[in-house]
Amino acid sequence: MDTSSPAVLVNGDLLRGYVGQRVRTVIQVVRPEANGLTGRSTDEKQIVVKGQMPAPLTTFVEVIGVADSAQSIHAEIVTNFGDSFDTSNFNQLCQLANGEYRHLFI
């Protein structure tokens, strides 16, 4: 496992704390666009993802990239995660990864 450039697990609210840093999240695709997509985070925030997208897109995608702003990510990797995903569990995971158990995550 490559740990030279870790990506912090974030939801929409946590994204603002990592602008300029590498992040990882799962979003629901709302609208595909020419050079990216607009999506909804697991905590119901709008996120714009810029970069190359797989074709075709599923309902949920994992995005790894650099946070450009509090609402956007420049994607390095976008992976289809299917059409069904437990957003509540992922949101709770993000809270743990950025809370008192932060030391257990890369």
GROMACS .gro file of C-alpha atoms in nm:
model
  106
    1MET     CA    1   0.000   0.000   0.000
    2ASP     CA    2   0.136   0.339  -0.101
    3THR     CA    3   0.123   0.577   0.196
    4SER     CA    4   0.345   0.848   0.045
    5SER     CA    5   0.048   1.068  -0.042
    6PRO     CA    6  -0.245   0.983   0.187
    7ALA     CA    7  -0.595   1.113   0.120
    8VAL     CA    8  -0.810   1.221   0.415
    9LEU     CA    9  -1.165   1.079   0.427
   10VAL     CA   10  -1.409   1.371   0.407
   11ASN     CA   11  -1.774   1.452   0.361
   12GLY     CA   12  -1.903   1.786   0.230
   13ASP     CA   13  -1.875   1.968   0.562
   14LEU     CA   14  -1.523   1.843   0.637
   15LEU     CA   15  -1.396   1.928   0.286
   16ARG     CA   16  -1.353   2.298   0.374
   17GLY     CA   17  -1.085   2.210   0.630
   18TYR     CA   18  -0.863   2.042   0.370
   19VAL     CA   19  -0.841   2.296   0.085
   20GLY     CA   20  -0.513   2.237  -0.100
   21GLN     CA   21  -0.478   1.885   0.042
   22ARG     CA   22  -0.547   1.537  -0.095
   23VAL     CA   23  -0.891   1.407   0.000
   24ARG     CA   24  -1.111   1.102  -0.061
   25THR     CA   25  -1.490   1.097  -0.060
   26VAL     CA   26  -1.796   0.927  -0.203
   27ILE     CA   27  -2.060   1.138  -0.374
   28GLN     CA   28  -2.391   1.083  -0.548
   29VAL     CA   29  -2.379   1.204  -0.908
   30VAL     CA   30  -2.640   1.475  -0.966
   31ARG     CA   31  -2.530   1.611  -1.303
   32PRO     CA   32  -2.248   1.494  -1.530
   33GLU     CA   33  -2.073   1.781  -1.710
   34ALA     CA   34  -1.819   1.817  -1.991
   35ASN     CA   35  -1.512   1.827  -1.765
   36GLY     CA   36  -1.645   1.680  -1.443
   37LEU     CA   37  -1.967   1.650  -1.248
   38THR     CA   38  -2.182   1.805  -0.980
   39GLY     CA   39  -2.268   1.576  -0.694
   40ARG     CA   40  -2.410   1.548  -0.344
   41SER     CA   41  -2.196   1.442  -0.050
   42THR     CA   42  -2.306   1.194   0.214
   43ASP     CA   43  -2.406   1.488   0.435
   44GLU     CA   44  -2.613   1.650   0.158
   45LYS     CA   45  -2.365   1.922   0.048
   46GLN     CA   46  -2.311   2.009  -0.318
   47ILE     CA   47  -1.963   1.927  -0.449
   48VAL     CA   48  -1.821   2.005  -0.792
   49VAL     CA   49  -1.568   1.752  -0.921
   50LYS     CA   50  -1.333   1.862  -1.200
   51GLY     CA   51  -1.138   1.621  -1.417
   52GLN     CA   52  -1.169   1.305  -1.624
   53MET     CA   53  -1.472   1.087  -1.546
   54PRO     CA   54  -1.524   0.717  -1.622
   55ALA     CA   55  -1.794   0.640  -1.877
   56PRO     CA   56  -2.062   0.556  -1.803
   57LEU     CA   57  -2.102   0.697  -1.450
   58THR     CA   58  -2.291   0.505  -1.181
   59THR     CA   59  -2.508   0.679  -0.922
   60PHE     CA   60  -2.228   0.683  -0.662
   61VAL     CA   61  -1.857   0.747  -0.726
   62GLU     CA   62  -1.548   0.761  -0.509
   63VAL     CA   63  -1.333   1.066  -0.576
   64ILE     CA   64  -0.967   1.099  -0.478
   65GLY     CA   65  -0.804   1.432  -0.552
   66VAL     CA   66  -0.705   1.774  -0.422
   67ALA     CA   67  -0.965   2.001  -0.261
   68ASP     CA   68  -0.974   2.321  -0.472
   69SER     CA   69  -1.220   2.498  -0.243
   70ALA     CA   70  -1.478   2.423   0.025
   71GLN     CA   71  -1.709   2.290  -0.247
   72SER     CA   72  -1.482   2.150  -0.519
   73ILE     CA   73  -1.226   1.877  -0.583
   74HIS     CA   74  -0.980   1.841  -0.870
   75ALA     CA   75  -1.005   1.466  -0.925
   76GLU     CA   76  -0.702   1.241  -0.972
   77ILE     CA   77  -0.904   0.916  -0.958
   78VAL     CA   78  -1.280   0.866  -0.996
   79THR     CA   79  -1.414   0.514  -0.938
   80ASN     CA   80  -1.770   0.398  -0.997
   81PHE     CA   81  -1.924   0.267  -0.672
   82GLY     CA   82  -2.252   0.139  -0.815
   83ASP     CA   83  -2.611   0.252  -0.783
   84SER     CA   84  -2.662   0.166  -0.416
   85PHE     CA   85  -2.449   0.296  -0.128
   86ASP     CA   86  -2.503   0.350   0.246
   87THR     CA   87  -2.437   0.723   0.272
   88SER     CA   88  -2.511   0.731   0.646
   89ASN     CA   89  -2.238   0.478   0.727
   90PHE     CA   90  -1.983   0.660   0.511
   91ASN     CA   91  -2.074   0.990   0.675
   92GLN     CA   92  -2.015   0.835   1.019
   93LEU     CA   93  -1.682   0.693   0.899
   94CYS     CA   94  -1.574   1.043   0.793
   95GLN     CA   95  -1.661   1.174   1.138
   96LEU     CA   96  -1.451   0.902   1.304
   97ALA     CA   97  -1.159   0.958   1.064
   98ASN     CA   98  -1.151   1.326   1.156
   99GLY     CA   99  -1.235   1.295   1.525
  100GLU     CA  100  -1.090   1.118   1.825
  101TYR     CA  101  -0.991   0.812   1.617
  102ARG     CA  102  -0.800   1.015   1.358
  103HIS     CA  103  -0.476   0.832   1.451
  104LEU     CA  104  -0.620   0.503   1.317
  105PHE     CA  105  -0.658   0.643   0.965
  106ILE     CA  106  -0.387   0.742   0.717
   0.00000   0.00000   0.00000
